[in-house]
Coordinates of C-alpha atoms and ligand atoms in Angstrom, one line a residue:
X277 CA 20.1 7.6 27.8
X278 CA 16.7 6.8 29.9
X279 CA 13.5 5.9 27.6
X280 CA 10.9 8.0 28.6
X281 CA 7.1 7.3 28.4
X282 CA 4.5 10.1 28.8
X283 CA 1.0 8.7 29.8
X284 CA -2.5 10.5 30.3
X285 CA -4.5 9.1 33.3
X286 CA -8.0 7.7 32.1
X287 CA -10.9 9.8 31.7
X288 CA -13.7 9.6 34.1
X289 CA -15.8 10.1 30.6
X290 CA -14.0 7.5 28.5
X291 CA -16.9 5.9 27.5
X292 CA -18.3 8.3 25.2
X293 CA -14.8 8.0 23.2
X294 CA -14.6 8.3 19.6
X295 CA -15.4 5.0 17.9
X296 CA -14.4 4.4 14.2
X297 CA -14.6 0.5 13.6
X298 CA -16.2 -1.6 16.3
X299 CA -19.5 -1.1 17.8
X300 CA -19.8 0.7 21.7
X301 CA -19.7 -1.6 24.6
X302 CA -20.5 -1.2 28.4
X303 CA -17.3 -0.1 29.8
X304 CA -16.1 -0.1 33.3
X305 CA -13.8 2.7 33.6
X306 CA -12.2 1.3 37.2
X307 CA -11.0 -1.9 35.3
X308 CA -10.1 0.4 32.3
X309 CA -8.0 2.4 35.3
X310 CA -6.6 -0.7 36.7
X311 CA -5.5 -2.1 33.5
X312 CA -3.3 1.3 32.3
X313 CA -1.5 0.9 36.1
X314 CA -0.7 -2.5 34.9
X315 CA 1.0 -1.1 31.7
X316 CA 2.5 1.6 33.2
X317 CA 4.0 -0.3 36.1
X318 CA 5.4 -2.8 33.5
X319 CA 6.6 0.1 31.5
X320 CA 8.4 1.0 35.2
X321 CA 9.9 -2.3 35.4
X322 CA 11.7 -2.3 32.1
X323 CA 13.2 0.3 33.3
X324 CA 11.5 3.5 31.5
X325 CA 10.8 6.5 33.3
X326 CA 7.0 7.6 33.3
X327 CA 5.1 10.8 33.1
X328 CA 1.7 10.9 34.2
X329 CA -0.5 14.5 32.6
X330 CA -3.9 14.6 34.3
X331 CA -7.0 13.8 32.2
X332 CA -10.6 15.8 32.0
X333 CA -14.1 15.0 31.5
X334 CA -14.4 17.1 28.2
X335 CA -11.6 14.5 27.1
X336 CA -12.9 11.0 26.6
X337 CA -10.2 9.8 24.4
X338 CA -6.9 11.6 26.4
X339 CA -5.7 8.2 27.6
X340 CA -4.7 7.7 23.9
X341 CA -1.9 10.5 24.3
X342 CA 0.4 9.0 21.8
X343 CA -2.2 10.5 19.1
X344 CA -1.3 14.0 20.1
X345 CA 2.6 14.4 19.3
X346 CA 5.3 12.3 16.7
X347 CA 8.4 12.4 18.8
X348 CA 11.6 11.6 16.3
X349 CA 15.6 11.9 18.0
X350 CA 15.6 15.7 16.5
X351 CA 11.9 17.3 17.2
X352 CA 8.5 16.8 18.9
X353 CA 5.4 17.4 16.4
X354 CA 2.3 18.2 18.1
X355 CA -0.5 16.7 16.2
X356 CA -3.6 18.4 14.9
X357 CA -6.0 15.2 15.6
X358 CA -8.7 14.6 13.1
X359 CA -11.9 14.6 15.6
X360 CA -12.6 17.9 17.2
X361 CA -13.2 16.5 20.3
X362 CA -9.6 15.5 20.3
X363 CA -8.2 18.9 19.1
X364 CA -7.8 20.0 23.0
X365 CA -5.9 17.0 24.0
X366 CA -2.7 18.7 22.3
X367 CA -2.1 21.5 24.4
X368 CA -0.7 20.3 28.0
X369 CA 1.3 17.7 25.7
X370 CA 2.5 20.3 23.8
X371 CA 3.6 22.1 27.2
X372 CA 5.0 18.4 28.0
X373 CA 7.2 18.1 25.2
X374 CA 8.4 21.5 25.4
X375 CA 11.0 20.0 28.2
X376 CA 12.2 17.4 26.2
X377 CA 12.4 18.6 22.3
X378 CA 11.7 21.8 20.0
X379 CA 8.3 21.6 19.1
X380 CA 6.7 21.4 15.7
X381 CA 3.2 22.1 15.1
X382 CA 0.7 20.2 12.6
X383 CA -1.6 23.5 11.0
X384 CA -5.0 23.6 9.9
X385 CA -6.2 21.9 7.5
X386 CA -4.2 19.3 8.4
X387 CA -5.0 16.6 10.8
X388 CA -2.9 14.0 11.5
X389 CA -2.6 11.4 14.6
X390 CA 0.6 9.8 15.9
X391 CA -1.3 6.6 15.9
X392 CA -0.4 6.6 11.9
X393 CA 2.7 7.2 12.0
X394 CA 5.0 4.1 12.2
X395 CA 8.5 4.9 12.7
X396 CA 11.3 2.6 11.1
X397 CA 14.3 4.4 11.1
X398 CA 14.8 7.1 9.1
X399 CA 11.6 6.0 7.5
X400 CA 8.3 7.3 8.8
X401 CA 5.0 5.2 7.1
X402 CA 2.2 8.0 7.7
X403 CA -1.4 5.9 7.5
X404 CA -3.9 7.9 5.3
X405 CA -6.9 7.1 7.5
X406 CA -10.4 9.0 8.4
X407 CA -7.8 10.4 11.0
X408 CA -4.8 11.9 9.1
X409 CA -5.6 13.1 6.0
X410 CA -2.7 14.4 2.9
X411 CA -2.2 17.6 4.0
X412 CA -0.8 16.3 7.2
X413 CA 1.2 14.1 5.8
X414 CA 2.4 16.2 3.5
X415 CA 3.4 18.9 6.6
X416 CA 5.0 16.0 8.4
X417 CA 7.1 15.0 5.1
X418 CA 7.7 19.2 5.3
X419 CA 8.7 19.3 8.6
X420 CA 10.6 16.3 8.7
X421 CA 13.1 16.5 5.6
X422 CA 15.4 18.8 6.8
X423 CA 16.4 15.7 9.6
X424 CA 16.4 13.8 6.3
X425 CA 13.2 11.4 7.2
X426 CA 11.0 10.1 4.0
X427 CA 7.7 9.8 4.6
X428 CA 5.7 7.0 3.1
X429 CA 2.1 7.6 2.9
X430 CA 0.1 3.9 3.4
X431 CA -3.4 4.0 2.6
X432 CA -5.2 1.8 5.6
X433 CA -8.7 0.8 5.4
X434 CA -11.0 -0.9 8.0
X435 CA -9.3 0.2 11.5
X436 CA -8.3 3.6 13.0
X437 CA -4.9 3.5 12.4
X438 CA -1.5 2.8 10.7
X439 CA 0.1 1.2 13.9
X440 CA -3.5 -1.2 14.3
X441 CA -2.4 -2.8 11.5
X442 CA 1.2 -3.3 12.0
X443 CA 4.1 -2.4 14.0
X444 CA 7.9 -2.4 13.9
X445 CA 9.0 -5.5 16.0
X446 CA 13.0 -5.3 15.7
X447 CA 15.0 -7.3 13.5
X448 CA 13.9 -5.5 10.3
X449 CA 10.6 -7.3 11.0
X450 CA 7.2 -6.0 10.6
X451 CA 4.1 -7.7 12.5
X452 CA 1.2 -7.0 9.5
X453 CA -2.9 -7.7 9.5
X454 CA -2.8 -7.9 5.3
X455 CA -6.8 -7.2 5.8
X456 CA -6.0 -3.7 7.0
X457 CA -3.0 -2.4 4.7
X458 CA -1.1 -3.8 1.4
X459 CA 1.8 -5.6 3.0
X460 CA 3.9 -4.7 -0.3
X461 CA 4.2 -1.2 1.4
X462 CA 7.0 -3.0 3.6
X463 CA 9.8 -4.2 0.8
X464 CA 12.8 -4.5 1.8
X465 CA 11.3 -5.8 5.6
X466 CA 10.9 -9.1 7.2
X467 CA 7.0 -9.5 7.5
X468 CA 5.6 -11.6 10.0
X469 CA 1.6 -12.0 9.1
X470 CA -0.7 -12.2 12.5
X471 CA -3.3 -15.6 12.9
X472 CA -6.5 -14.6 11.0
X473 CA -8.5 -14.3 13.8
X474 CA -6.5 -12.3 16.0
X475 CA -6.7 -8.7 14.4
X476 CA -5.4 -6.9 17.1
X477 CA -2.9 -8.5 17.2
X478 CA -0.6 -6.4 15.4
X479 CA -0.2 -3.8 17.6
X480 CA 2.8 -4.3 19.7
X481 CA 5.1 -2.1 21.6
X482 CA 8.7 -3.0 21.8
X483 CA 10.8 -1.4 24.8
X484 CA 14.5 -1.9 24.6
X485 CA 14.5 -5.6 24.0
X486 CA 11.2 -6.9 25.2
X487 CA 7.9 -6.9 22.8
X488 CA 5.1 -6.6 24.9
X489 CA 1.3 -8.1 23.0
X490 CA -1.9 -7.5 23.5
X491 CA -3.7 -10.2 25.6
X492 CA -5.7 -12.5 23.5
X493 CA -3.9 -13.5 20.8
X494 CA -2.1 -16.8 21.4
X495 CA -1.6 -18.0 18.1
X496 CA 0.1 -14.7 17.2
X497 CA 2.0 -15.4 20.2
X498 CA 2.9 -19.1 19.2
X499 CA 3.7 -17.7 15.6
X500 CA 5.9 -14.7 17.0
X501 CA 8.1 -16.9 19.1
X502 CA 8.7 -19.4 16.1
X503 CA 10.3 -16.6 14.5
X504 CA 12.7 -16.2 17.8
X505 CA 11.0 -13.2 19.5
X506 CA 9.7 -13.3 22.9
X507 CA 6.5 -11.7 23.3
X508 CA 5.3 -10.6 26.9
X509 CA 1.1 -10.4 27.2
X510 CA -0.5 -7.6 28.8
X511 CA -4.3 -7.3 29.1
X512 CA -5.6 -4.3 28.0
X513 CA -9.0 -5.6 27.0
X514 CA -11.3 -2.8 28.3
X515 CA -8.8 -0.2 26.8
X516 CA -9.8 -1.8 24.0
X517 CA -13.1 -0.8 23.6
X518 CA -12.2 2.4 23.3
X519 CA -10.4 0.9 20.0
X520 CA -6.9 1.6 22.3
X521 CA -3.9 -0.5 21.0
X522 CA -0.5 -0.6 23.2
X523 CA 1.1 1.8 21.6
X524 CA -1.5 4.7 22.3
X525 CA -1.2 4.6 25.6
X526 CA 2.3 6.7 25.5
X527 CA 5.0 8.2 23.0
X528 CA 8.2 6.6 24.2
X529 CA 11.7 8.4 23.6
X530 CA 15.1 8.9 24.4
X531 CA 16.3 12.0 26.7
Ligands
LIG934 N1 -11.1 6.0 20.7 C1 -9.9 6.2 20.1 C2 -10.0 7.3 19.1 O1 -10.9 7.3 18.4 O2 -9.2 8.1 19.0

């Protein structure tokens, strides 16, 4: 079955993103450009099959599609995001999605983000975050039963998301900054802690077999491939000051 990755090209505007956690930076949007070719043409070469939706000006954050929609085997649900000037992003993705899945729909007074959602399984951990708030996470735990998910809310406090604070890494292993979220969330999981000083370090996206880091982190690197994983660097550091972490940049599926 082909993996499928739907990206957003970069907005001409991205530097007047949202910003939640670190303070705003000059940006230059043709290196922020050449670095999301670079992920997409890496995506390419492992072998998944990219979808490119055009961007706008009145959408600084649109690169960051993966916010927009939870895609699961069963359904896609299009996210209500929880900044208005996200809340426009939803529709061509909604359109998108429409090819691949039936399409649920996250209702006001929701708001939720896919960036908080963190997908194990059956199990989805929704982060409660300034972005998703219980209402959404009580719609997705609506939506969702009936394909027999549980949803885990996970309070997070001091990034954007859930997923910058840890992500699923294979092997029943979770990569965890404890500063973000309670790691006791994850019983019954393998949890690998990132170096200190590297807090981004713990958003990673894993494509079939390969776990591909943020550039930056070495000693998260060193301490990843002690445990027997393999992790492949990709530089994504003027993504980042938009506060982007890897797996924004595109919900990935099966079709
Ligand atoms: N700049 C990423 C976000 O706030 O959604």
């Amino acid at each position: 079955m082909p993996t499928i990755a739907i990206t957003r090209a970069v907005s001409s505007s991205l530097g007047y993103c949202e910003l939640t956690f670190i303070d705003r930076s000059q940006m230059d949007i043709s290196k922020a450009i050449d670095q999301h070719k670079t992920y997409r043409n890496l995506l390419s070469s492992l072998g998944v099959e990219l979808i490119e939706l055009t961007s706008a000006d009145d959408m600084p954050d649109a690169v960051f599609i993966e916010d927009t929609a939870v895609v699961l085997d069963e359904i896609a649900i299009i996210t209500r995001p929880g900044v208005e000037s996200r809340q426009n992003e939803t529709q061509a993705v909604r359109e998108c999605l429409r090819n691949f899945r039936p399409v649920n729909n996250i209702e006001e007074p929701a708001t939720l983000e896919g960036g908080d959602i963190l997908r194990i399984g059956k199990k989805l951990f929704a982060g409660l975050t300034g972005r998703t708030n219980l209402d959404g996470i009580r719609q997705l735990q609506l939506i969702t039963a009936n394909y027999g998910y549980q949803v885990i809310p996970v309070p997070v406090k001091g990034c954007l998301h859930l997923k910058t604070a840890c992500t699923f890494i294979g092997n029943n292993t979770v990569l965890i900054n404890p500063n973000w979220i309670n790691p006791d969330i994850f019983s019954g999981f393998e949890l690998i802690e990132i170096d200190p000083f590297e807090a981004w370090a713990a958003n990673t996206l894993k494509i079939g077999n390969s776990l591909l880091i943020p550039a930056g982190n070495p000693k998260t690197g060193e301490i990843l491939e002690s445990r027997g994983f393999k992790p492949v660097e990709i530089e994504i550091g003027e993504l980042q000051k938009a506060e982007a972490g890897l797996t924004c940049l595109s919900p990935v599926f099966e079709y």
